Amino acid sequence: MDTTSTPGTTATNGTQAKAWREGSKPEVGNWREKSGLAQMLKGGVIMDVVTPDQAKIAEDAGAVSVMALERVPSDIRRDGGVARMSDPDLIDGIINAVSIPVMANARIGHFVEAQVLEALGVDYCDESEVLTPADNSFHINKWEFKMPFVCGATNLGEALRRIGEGAAMIRTKGEAGTGDIVNAVTHAREVLGEIRKIQHMDEEELMTEAKNLGAPFELVLEVHKTGKLPVVNFAAGGIATPADAALMMQIGVEGVFVGSGIFKSENPPAMADAIVRATTHYNDPDMLAEISRGLGDAMAGLEANKLTADQRLETRGW
Amino acid sequence: MVGTTPVNPLESGEVDEKPALKIGVLALQGDFIEHIQMFRKLGVEAVEVRKPSQLAELDGLIIPGGESTTICRLIDLFGFEDELRKFVDDRRALWGTCAGMIVIARELTDPYPEPLRLMDISVSRNWFGRQVDSFEDEFEFSGIEGGPFLAVFIRAPVVESVGEGVEVIARLEDGKPVAVRSENLLATAFHPELTDDSRVHEYFLAMAREGVANRR
């Protein structure tokens, strides 16, 4: 599939990342299709599910995609031990249960888990800090795959390093499995604030900024020119109510991942439905008031600020 | 501030004799911003549509790419169906891209979602397979000059069959229809909004202008 003869991509499609990459090595997956699927998910909610039945509830509620997991993050946190890629039978079961795209997690740096997920027909791989990292220094070379990847980031440097490695979608990291929105807010503000700062820099300042961020210069230049990340940016980690989802959307992300927040709440179908509606009408307080009624209890939650350093998942990623 | 607002020559009609158009993009979910940017680049007013009451002021509406199950559900939840039907009966232009094509179809070969039955086409969802089967292709587009059109297919549908009066305007090499038109309705299985090529958007604007002329 040759993409070099095409008339060019829109500014939102990571042209710098693509051009930069084409100079060195042929890519396997087509960048426009990989980042394009993320464009189709925008304004939507991606839900963590652990069974085909939950996947069906998510789809019926209007989820744009489901993340097929063996355990939701709050259970991974509770159970401890090594968290790995899900069982292929579970992923197959979920793929067969729904018609929306199915995502699945691979451990950071575990490119063989990613190869397995691609072979299973998974539509998007999350190289995720929620699982136990398989590599203490390096992430997966995501250009080698036709399956697109989404990666977490706590700041702009981390986001651009992941895009440099081939991630076609970013999610700002919250503290997964807590039901506490504070870290999702902190990191979304961090990423978006750094983008605004770079946008207003002189070109002379960009190389030093790239050095300080630990980010590829070409991508810093693209952010400077476009004022946005080269790929779609969702929020994840700690979203537990419709208001949480709308808060992240108003801060400026393009969609949300909800992990434990749905199936650890008192009434999962109602919560799933409400978060989907709130993500569409995030800017309409009257609508949000209506949507927030009668949902039962949200997930119990853990205060993220009280976690010790070794309990934090968000710091995983290099 | 009112007195200082600059007048857009296209909107005021001072420069262009064609009527000023207002295009809406259904912004319930999906890649609506890419469509809006494309129309703005062409100098046309384009707005995000989240409420059925907004349809009355539009000359054309796009139902964008996204997840068809999600968009169908939100159309139902937020009460768009009757207004959309009125919109089409009123001969205003409607264009569905990818998920939007599924939403406006008469029937699907899949068990769900429930389409709106606005256009006499039968559509198969995810016809090419999963995301790893997404692809790009180039082909001629009947009624559009300037050489082949680059089309991006992402978990795309195809048209299985068309009813009377529906014209197939683009096909894949194997003959599968991927762009169809019937009077004020247009549907494409692919995403012109993800390229820099605005020819299909201009084609749609011409349809919207025809609608304006017919309503006068």
Coordinates of C-alpha atoms in Angstrom, one line a residue:
Chain A
M1 CA 0.0 0.0 0.0
D2 CA 1.9 3.0 -1.3
T3 CA 1.1 6.3 0.4
T4 CA 3.8 8.5 -1.0
S5 CA 2.0 9.4 -4.2
T6 CA -1.1 10.7 -2.4
P7 CA -2.0 14.3 -2.5
G8 CA -1.2 14.8 1.2
T9 CA -2.9 14.6 4.5
T10 CA -4.8 17.1 6.6
A11 CA -2.8 19.0 9.2
T12 CA -4.4 16.9 11.9
N13 CA -3.0 13.7 10.6
G14 CA 0.6 13.8 11.8
T15 CA 2.2 14.7 8.5
Q16 CA 5.6 15.4 10.1
A17 CA 5.6 12.1 11.9
K18 CA 4.8 10.3 8.7
A19 CA 7.3 12.2 6.5
W20 CA 10.0 11.8 9.2
R21 CA 9.4 8.1 9.3
E22 CA 9.3 7.7 5.6
G23 CA 12.8 9.0 5.3
S24 CA 14.2 6.1 7.2
K25 CA 12.1 2.9 7.0
P26 CA 9.0 1.7 5.1
E27 CA 6.0 1.6 7.4
V28 CA 3.8 -1.4 7.7
G29 CA 0.4 0.0 8.7
N30 CA -0.9 3.0 6.7
W31 CA -0.6 6.1 8.9
R32 CA -3.8 7.7 7.5
E33 CA -5.9 4.7 8.3
K34 CA -4.4 4.1 11.7
S35 CA -4.8 7.7 12.9
G36 CA -8.0 8.0 10.9
L37 CA -9.8 5.3 13.0
A38 CA -9.0 7.4 16.1
Q39 CA -10.6 10.4 14.2
M40 CA -13.8 8.3 13.9
L41 CA -13.8 7.6 17.7
K42 CA -13.8 11.3 18.6
G43 CA -16.6 12.6 20.8
G44 CA -17.1 9.1 22.0
V45 CA -16.6 6.8 25.0
I46 CA -14.3 3.8 25.1
M47 CA -15.3 1.4 27.9
D48 CA -13.3 -1.3 29.7
V49 CA -15.2 -4.6 29.7
V50 CA -14.2 -8.1 31.0
T51 CA -17.0 -10.3 29.5
P52 CA -18.9 -10.5 26.1
D53 CA -22.1 -9.5 28.1
Q54 CA -20.5 -6.3 29.4
A55 CA -19.2 -5.6 25.8
K56 CA -22.8 -5.8 24.6
I57 CA -24.1 -3.5 27.4
A58 CA -21.4 -1.0 26.4
E59 CA -22.3 -1.2 22.7
D60 CA -26.0 -0.8 23.4
A61 CA -25.3 2.2 25.5
G62 CA -23.5 3.8 22.6
A63 CA -19.8 3.1 23.4
V64 CA -17.6 3.8 20.3
S65 CA -15.2 1.0 21.2
V66 CA -14.6 -1.5 24.0
M67 CA -11.3 -2.4 25.7
A68 CA -11.2 -6.2 26.3
L69 CA -9.6 -6.9 29.7
E70 CA -9.4 -9.8 32.1
R71 CA -9.7 -7.4 35.1
V72 CA -10.6 -3.8 35.3
P73 CA -7.9 -1.5 36.7
S74 CA -9.4 -1.3 40.2
D75 CA -9.3 -5.1 40.4
I76 CA -5.7 -5.2 39.1
R77 CA -4.9 -2.7 41.8
R78 CA -6.7 -4.8 44.5
D79 CA -5.3 -8.2 43.4
G80 CA -1.7 -7.2 42.8
G81 CA 0.6 -9.7 41.0
V82 CA 1.8 -9.4 37.4
A83 CA -0.9 -8.1 35.1
R84 CA -0.5 -9.4 31.5
M85 CA -2.3 -9.4 28.1
S86 CA -5.8 -11.0 28.2
D87 CA -6.5 -14.6 27.3
P88 CA -7.1 -14.9 23.5
D89 CA -10.4 -16.8 24.1
L90 CA -11.7 -13.8 26.1
I91 CA -10.7 -11.4 23.4
D92 CA -12.3 -13.6 20.7
G93 CA -15.5 -13.8 22.7
I94 CA -15.7 -10.0 22.9
I95 CA -14.8 -9.5 19.3
N96 CA -17.6 -11.9 18.3
A97 CA -20.1 -10.2 20.7
V98 CA -20.0 -6.7 19.2
S99 CA -19.7 -4.8 15.9
I100 CA -17.8 -1.8 17.3
P101 CA -13.9 -1.8 17.3
V102 CA -12.3 -3.8 20.0
M103 CA -9.1 -2.7 21.8
A104 CA -6.9 -4.7 24.0
N105 CA -3.9 -4.0 26.2
A106 CA -0.3 -5.1 25.8
R107 CA 2.4 -4.6 28.4
I108 CA 4.8 -1.7 27.9
G109 CA 7.6 -3.0 25.6
H110 CA 6.0 -6.4 25.1
F111 CA 6.0 -6.5 21.3
V112 CA 5.1 -10.2 21.2
E113 CA 1.9 -9.6 23.2
A114 CA 1.1 -6.9 20.5
Q115 CA 1.9 -9.4 17.7
V116 CA -0.6 -11.8 19.3
L117 CA -3.2 -9.1 19.6
E118 CA -2.7 -8.2 15.9
A119 CA -3.1 -11.8 14.9
L120 CA -6.4 -12.0 16.8
G121 CA -7.7 -9.1 14.8
V122 CA -7.7 -6.6 17.6
D123 CA -8.6 -3.1 16.1
Y124 CA -6.4 -1.0 18.5
C125 CA -3.7 -1.9 20.9
D126 CA -3.2 0.0 24.1
E127 CA 0.4 -0.3 25.2
S128 CA -0.7 0.3 28.7
E129 CA 0.8 1.2 32.1
V130 CA -2.2 -0.5 33.7
L131 CA -0.4 -3.8 33.0
T132 CA 2.9 -4.6 34.5
P133 CA 5.7 -3.3 32.2
A134 CA 7.8 -5.9 30.3
D135 CA 10.6 -3.5 29.6
N136 CA 12.1 -0.9 31.9
S137 CA 13.6 1.3 29.2
F138 CA 11.9 0.9 25.9
H139 CA 8.4 0.9 24.4
I140 CA 7.2 -1.1 21.4
N141 CA 8.3 0.1 17.9
K142 CA 4.7 0.7 16.8
W143 CA 5.6 1.5 13.2
E144 CA 6.1 -2.2 12.6
F145 CA 2.4 -3.0 13.0
K146 CA -0.6 -2.6 10.8
M147 CA -2.7 -2.5 13.9
P148 CA -2.8 1.0 15.4
F149 CA -1.7 1.8 18.9
V150 CA -2.9 4.2 21.6
C151 CA -0.5 5.1 24.4
G152 CA -0.8 7.0 27.7
A153 CA 1.1 10.3 28.5
T154 CA 1.4 12.5 31.5
N155 CA 3.1 15.4 29.6
L156 CA 3.8 16.6 26.1
G157 CA 7.3 15.1 25.9
E158 CA 5.9 11.6 26.7
A159 CA 3.1 12.0 24.2
L160 CA 5.4 13.1 21.4
R161 CA 7.9 10.2 22.2
R162 CA 5.0 7.8 21.8
I163 CA 3.9 9.3 18.5
G164 CA 7.5 9.2 17.4
E165 CA 7.4 5.5 18.1
G166 CA 4.3 5.2 16.0
A167 CA 1.3 5.7 18.3
A168 CA -1.7 6.8 16.3
M169 CA -3.7 8.0 19.3
I170 CA -2.8 9.4 22.7
R171 CA -4.7 9.3 26.0
T172 CA -3.6 11.5 28.8
K173 CA -3.1 9.3 31.8
G174 CA -5.1 9.6 35.0
E175 CA -4.6 7.2 37.9
A176 CA -6.4 4.2 36.6
G177 CA -8.7 2.2 38.9
T178 CA -9.2 5.0 41.5
G179 CA -12.3 6.7 40.3
D180 CA -10.5 9.9 41.2
I181 CA -10.4 12.5 38.4
V182 CA -7.6 14.6 39.8
N183 CA -4.7 13.1 37.9
A184 CA -6.5 13.0 34.6
V185 CA -7.1 16.7 35.0
T186 CA -3.5 17.4 36.0
H187 CA -2.1 15.6 33.0
A188 CA -4.6 16.8 30.4
R189 CA -3.8 20.4 31.6
E190 CA -0.1 19.6 31.5
V191 CA -0.2 18.4 27.9
L192 CA -2.6 21.1 26.6
G193 CA -0.8 23.8 28.5
E194 CA 2.6 22.8 27.0
I195 CA 1.0 22.8 23.5
R196 CA -0.3 26.4 24.1
K197 CA 3.2 27.4 25.2
I198 CA 5.0 25.9 22.2
Q199 CA 2.4 27.4 19.9
H200 CA 3.5 30.9 21.0
M201 CA 7.2 30.3 21.0
D202 CA 9.6 31.8 18.4
E203 CA 11.0 29.1 16.1
E204 CA 14.5 29.8 17.6
E205 CA 13.2 28.4 20.9
L206 CA 11.9 25.1 19.5
M207 CA 15.1 23.0 19.5
T208 CA 15.9 23.7 23.1
E209 CA 12.3 23.1 24.0
A210 CA 12.5 19.7 22.2
K211 CA 15.6 18.9 24.2
N212 CA 13.9 19.9 27.4
L213 CA 10.8 17.8 26.6
G214 CA 12.8 14.9 25.4
A215 CA 10.6 15.0 22.3
P216 CA 11.4 14.6 18.5
F217 CA 12.1 18.1 17.1
E218 CA 9.9 17.5 14.0
L219 CA 6.9 16.8 16.2
V220 CA 7.6 19.9 18.3
L221 CA 7.7 21.9 15.1
E222 CA 4.3 20.4 14.0
V223 CA 2.7 21.2 17.4
H224 CA 4.1 24.8 17.0
K225 CA 2.5 25.1 13.6
T226 CA -0.9 23.4 14.3
G227 CA -1.5 24.1 18.0
K228 CA -2.5 20.6 18.6
L229 CA -1.2 17.1 19.0
P230 CA -0.5 15.4 15.7
V231 CA -3.0 12.6 16.7
V232 CA -6.3 12.3 18.5
N233 CA -6.1 12.9 22.2
F234 CA -8.5 11.2 24.7
A235 CA -8.5 11.3 28.5
A236 CA -8.3 8.2 30.7
G237 CA -8.0 7.1 34.3
G238 CA -10.4 8.1 37.1
I239 CA -13.5 9.1 35.1
A240 CA -16.4 7.9 37.1
T241 CA -19.4 10.2 36.4
P242 CA -21.0 12.0 33.5
A243 CA -19.7 15.3 35.0
D244 CA -16.2 13.9 35.0
A245 CA -16.4 13.0 31.3
A246 CA -17.8 16.5 30.5
L247 CA -15.0 18.1 32.6
M248 CA -12.3 16.4 30.5
M249 CA -14.1 17.3 27.3
Q250 CA -14.3 21.0 28.3
I251 CA -10.7 21.0 29.3
G252 CA -10.0 20.1 25.7
V253 CA -9.6 16.3 25.1
E254 CA -11.5 14.7 22.2
G255 CA -13.1 11.8 23.9
V256 CA -12.8 9.6 27.0
F257 CA -11.8 6.1 28.2
V258 CA -13.9 4.9 31.1
G259 CA -12.4 1.9 33.0
S260 CA -13.7 0.8 36.3
G261 CA -16.2 3.7 36.4
I262 CA -18.9 1.9 34.6
F263 CA -18.9 -1.7 35.7
K264 CA -18.0 -0.9 39.3
S265 CA -20.9 1.5 39.6
E266 CA -24.3 0.5 41.1
N267 CA -26.1 0.6 37.8
P268 CA -23.7 0.0 34.9
P269 CA -26.2 0.3 31.9
A270 CA -27.5 3.6 33.3
M271 CA -24.0 4.9 34.0
A272 CA -22.7 3.9 30.6
D273 CA -25.6 5.6 28.9
A274 CA -25.2 8.8 30.9
I275 CA -21.5 9.1 30.2
V276 CA -22.1 8.6 26.5
R277 CA -24.7 11.4 26.5
A278 CA -22.6 13.7 28.6
T279 CA -19.6 13.3 26.2
T280 CA -21.8 14.6 23.3
H281 CA -23.4 17.4 25.3
Y282 CA -20.4 18.2 27.4
N283 CA -20.9 22.0 27.0
D284 CA -24.6 22.1 27.9
P285 CA -25.1 22.4 31.7
D286 CA -29.0 21.9 31.5
M287 CA -28.5 18.7 29.6
L288 CA -25.8 17.6 32.0
A289 CA -28.0 18.2 35.0
E290 CA -30.7 16.0 33.4
I291 CA -28.2 13.3 32.5
S292 CA -26.7 13.2 36.0
R293 CA -30.0 12.3 37.7
G294 CA -30.9 8.9 39.2
L295 CA -27.8 7.0 38.3
G296 CA -27.3 5.3 41.6
D297 CA -23.8 5.3 43.3
A298 CA -20.7 5.8 41.2
M299 CA -17.8 3.5 41.9
A300 CA -16.4 3.7 45.5
G301 CA -13.0 5.1 44.6
L302 CA -9.6 5.7 46.1
E303 CA -8.1 9.1 46.7
A304 CA -5.3 9.3 44.2
N305 CA -3.3 11.8 46.2
K306 CA -3.0 9.3 49.1
L307 CA -1.4 6.6 47.0
T308 CA 2.2 5.8 47.7
A309 CA 4.8 6.0 44.9
D310 CA 4.8 2.3 44.3
Q311 CA 1.0 2.2 44.1
R312 CA 0.9 4.7 41.2
L313 CA 0.4 3.3 37.7
E314 CA 0.7 6.6 35.8
T315 CA 4.5 6.9 36.4
R316 CA 5.1 3.8 34.3
G317 CA 6.3 4.8 30.8
W318 CA 9.7 6.0 29.6
Chain B
M1 CA -18.7 45.6 18.8
V2 CA -21.6 45.0 16.4
G3 CA -20.6 47.9 14.1
T4 CA -17.0 46.6 13.7
T5 CA -17.9 43.0 12.8
P6 CA -16.3 42.4 9.4
V7 CA -18.7 41.3 6.7
N8 CA -17.9 38.0 5.0
P9 CA -18.2 38.8 1.3
L10 CA -19.4 35.2 0.5
E11 CA -22.1 35.5 3.1
S12 CA -23.2 39.0 2.1
G13 CA -23.4 37.9 -1.6
E14 CA -21.5 41.0 -2.7
V15 CA -18.8 39.1 -4.4
D16 CA -20.3 35.7 -5.3
E17 CA -23.6 35.6 -7.1
K18 CA -24.2 32.1 -5.9
P19 CA -26.5 32.1 -2.8
A20 CA -24.6 32.0 0.6
L21 CA -25.0 28.5 2.1
K22 CA -25.1 27.4 5.6
I23 CA -23.9 23.8 6.1
G24 CA -24.3 21.8 9.3
V25 CA -22.3 18.7 10.4
L26 CA -24.1 16.4 12.9
A27 CA -21.8 16.6 15.9
L28 CA -23.1 13.8 18.1
Q29 CA -20.0 11.7 17.7
G30 CA -17.3 11.2 15.0
D31 CA -15.0 13.2 12.8
F32 CA -17.3 16.2 12.4
I33 CA -14.5 18.8 12.9
E34 CA -12.7 17.6 9.7
H35 CA -15.8 18.3 7.6
I36 CA -16.3 21.7 9.2
Q37 CA -12.7 22.6 8.5
M38 CA -13.0 21.5 4.9
F39 CA -16.1 23.8 4.3
R40 CA -14.5 26.7 6.1
K41 CA -11.5 26.3 3.8
L42 CA -13.9 26.6 0.9
G43 CA -15.3 29.8 2.4
V44 CA -18.6 28.3 3.4
E45 CA -20.3 28.8 6.8
A46 CA -20.3 25.5 8.6
V47 CA -21.7 24.7 12.1
E48 CA -21.8 21.8 14.6
V49 CA -25.3 20.4 15.0
R50 CA -26.2 18.9 18.3
K51 CA -30.0 19.8 18.5
P52 CA -32.8 18.9 16.1
S53 CA -34.0 22.6 16.2
Q54 CA -30.8 23.6 14.4
L55 CA -31.7 21.8 11.2
A56 CA -34.3 24.3 10.0
E57 CA -31.7 27.0 9.3
L58 CA -29.4 24.7 7.2
D59 CA -29.1 24.2 3.4
G60 CA -27.1 21.0 3.8
L61 CA -26.2 18.5 6.5
I62 CA -23.4 15.9 6.8
I63 CA -23.7 12.9 8.9
P64 CA -20.0 12.2 9.4
G65 CA -17.8 9.1 10.0
G66 CA -17.9 7.6 13.5
E67 CA -19.5 4.6 15.0
S68 CA -22.8 4.0 13.4
T69 CA -24.2 2.2 16.5
T70 CA -23.4 5.2 18.6
I71 CA -24.6 7.8 16.1
C72 CA -27.9 5.9 15.5
R73 CA -28.5 5.7 19.3
L74 CA -27.8 9.4 19.8
I75 CA -30.0 10.4 16.9
D76 CA -32.8 8.4 18.6
L77 CA -32.1 9.6 22.1
F78 CA -32.0 13.3 21.2
G79 CA -35.0 13.1 18.9
F80 CA -33.6 13.9 15.4
E81 CA -35.5 11.4 13.3
D82 CA -38.6 13.5 12.4
E83 CA -36.6 16.6 11.8
L84 CA -34.2 14.7 9.5
R85 CA -37.1 13.3 7.5
K86 CA -38.6 16.8 7.1
F87 CA -35.1 18.0 6.1
V88 CA -34.9 15.5 3.3
D89 CA -38.6 16.0 2.2
D90 CA -37.8 19.7 2.0
R91 CA -35.1 18.9 -0.6
R92 CA -32.2 20.1 1.5
A93 CA -29.0 18.3 0.7
L94 CA -27.9 15.4 3.0
W95 CA -24.6 13.6 2.8
G96 CA -23.5 10.5 4.9
T97 CA -19.9 9.5 5.0
C98 CA -19.0 6.0 6.2
A99 CA -21.1 5.7 9.4
G100 CA -23.3 8.4 7.9
M101 CA -24.0 6.1 4.9
I102 CA -25.1 3.4 7.3
V103 CA -27.3 5.7 9.2
I104 CA -29.3 7.0 6.2
A105 CA -29.7 3.6 4.4
R106 CA -33.0 1.9 3.7
E107 CA -31.7 -1.4 5.1
L108 CA -28.6 -3.0 6.4
T109 CA -27.5 -6.6 5.9
D110 CA -26.5 -6.5 9.6
P111 CA -28.9 -7.1 12.5
Y112 CA -28.2 -3.6 14.0
P113 CA -28.3 -0.7 14.3
E114 CA -31.7 0.4 13.0
P115 CA -31.1 2.8 10.0
L116 CA -33.2 5.8 9.3
R117 CA -34.4 4.6 5.8
L118 CA -33.8 8.0 4.1
M119 CA -32.1 6.7 1.0
D120 CA -33.0 3.7 -1.1
I121 CA -29.8 1.7 -0.6
S122 CA -28.9 -1.6 1.1
V123 CA -25.6 -1.4 3.0
S124 CA -23.2 -3.9 4.6
R125 CA -21.2 -2.7 7.6
N126 CA -17.5 -3.4 8.1
W127 CA -17.6 -5.1 4.7
F128 CA -13.9 -5.3 4.2
G129 CA -13.2 -6.8 7.7
R130 CA -11.5 -5.3 10.8
Q131 CA -9.2 -2.4 11.2
V132 CA -6.1 -4.3 9.9
D133 CA -8.1 -4.6 6.6
S134 CA -8.6 -0.8 6.2
F135 CA -7.1 0.6 3.0
E136 CA -6.8 3.4 0.5
D137 CA -7.7 3.3 -3.2
E138 CA -8.0 5.7 -6.1
F139 CA -10.9 5.8 -8.6
E140 CA -12.9 8.0 -10.9
F141 CA -15.9 9.7 -9.5
S142 CA -18.6 10.3 -12.0
G143 CA -19.5 14.0 -12.1
I144 CA -16.2 15.1 -10.6
E145 CA -13.5 16.4 -12.9
G146 CA -9.7 16.5 -12.4
G147 CA -8.6 12.9 -12.3
P148 CA -8.9 10.0 -9.8
F149 CA -10.0 10.6 -6.3
L150 CA -8.0 9.2 -3.3
A151 CA -10.4 7.4 -1.0
V152 CA -9.6 6.3 2.6
F153 CA -11.6 3.3 3.8
I154 CA -11.7 2.7 7.6
R155 CA -13.7 -0.3 8.7
A156 CA -15.8 0.8 5.8
P157 CA -19.2 -0.3 4.6
V158 CA -20.2 -0.9 0.9
V159 CA -23.5 -0.5 -0.9
E160 CA -24.9 -4.0 -1.7
S161 CA -27.8 -2.8 -3.8
V162 CA -29.5 0.4 -4.9
G163 CA -33.2 1.2 -5.5
E164 CA -34.7 3.0 -8.5
G165 CA -33.4 6.5 -9.1
V166 CA -30.2 5.9 -7.1
E167 CA -27.1 6.6 -9.3
V168 CA -23.8 4.9 -8.5
I169 CA -21.1 7.5 -8.9
A170 CA -18.1 5.6 -7.8
R171 CA -17.1 1.9 -7.7
L172 CA -14.2 -0.1 -6.6
E173 CA -12.3 -2.1 -9.2
D174 CA -14.5 -5.2 -8.4
G175 CA -17.7 -3.2 -9.1
K176 CA -18.8 -2.6 -5.5
P177 CA -20.6 0.8 -5.3
V178 CA -18.9 3.1 -2.7
A179 CA -20.5 6.4 -3.7
V180 CA -24.2 6.9 -4.6
R181 CA -26.5 9.8 -5.2
S182 CA -30.2 10.2 -5.4
E183 CA -31.5 13.7 -5.9
N184 CA -30.7 15.6 -2.7
L185 CA -29.0 12.6 -1.0
L186 CA -25.3 11.6 -1.2
A187 CA -23.6 8.7 0.5
T188 CA -19.9 7.7 0.4
A189 CA -18.3 4.7 2.1
F190 CA -15.0 6.5 2.4
H191 CA -13.7 9.7 4.0
P192 CA -13.0 12.7 1.7
E193 CA -12.6 14.8 4.9
L194 CA -9.4 13.0 5.8
T195 CA -7.6 14.2 2.6
D196 CA -6.7 17.6 1.3
D197 CA -8.9 17.0 -1.8
S198 CA -12.1 19.1 -1.4
R199 CA -13.8 18.0 -4.7
V200 CA -16.5 15.9 -3.1
H201 CA -17.3 18.7 -0.6
E202 CA -17.6 21.1 -3.6
Y203 CA -19.9 18.5 -5.3
F204 CA -22.0 18.5 -2.2
L205 CA -22.2 22.3 -2.1
A206 CA -23.5 22.2 -5.7
M207 CA -26.2 19.8 -4.5
A208 CA -27.1 22.2 -1.6
R209 CA -27.3 25.1 -4.1
E210 CA -29.7 23.1 -6.3
G211 CA -31.8 22.6 -3.2
V212 CA -31.9 26.3 -2.5
A213 CA -32.9 27.0 -6.1
N214 CA -35.7 24.3 -6.0
R215 CA -37.1 25.7 -2.7
R216 CA -37.4 29.2 -4.1

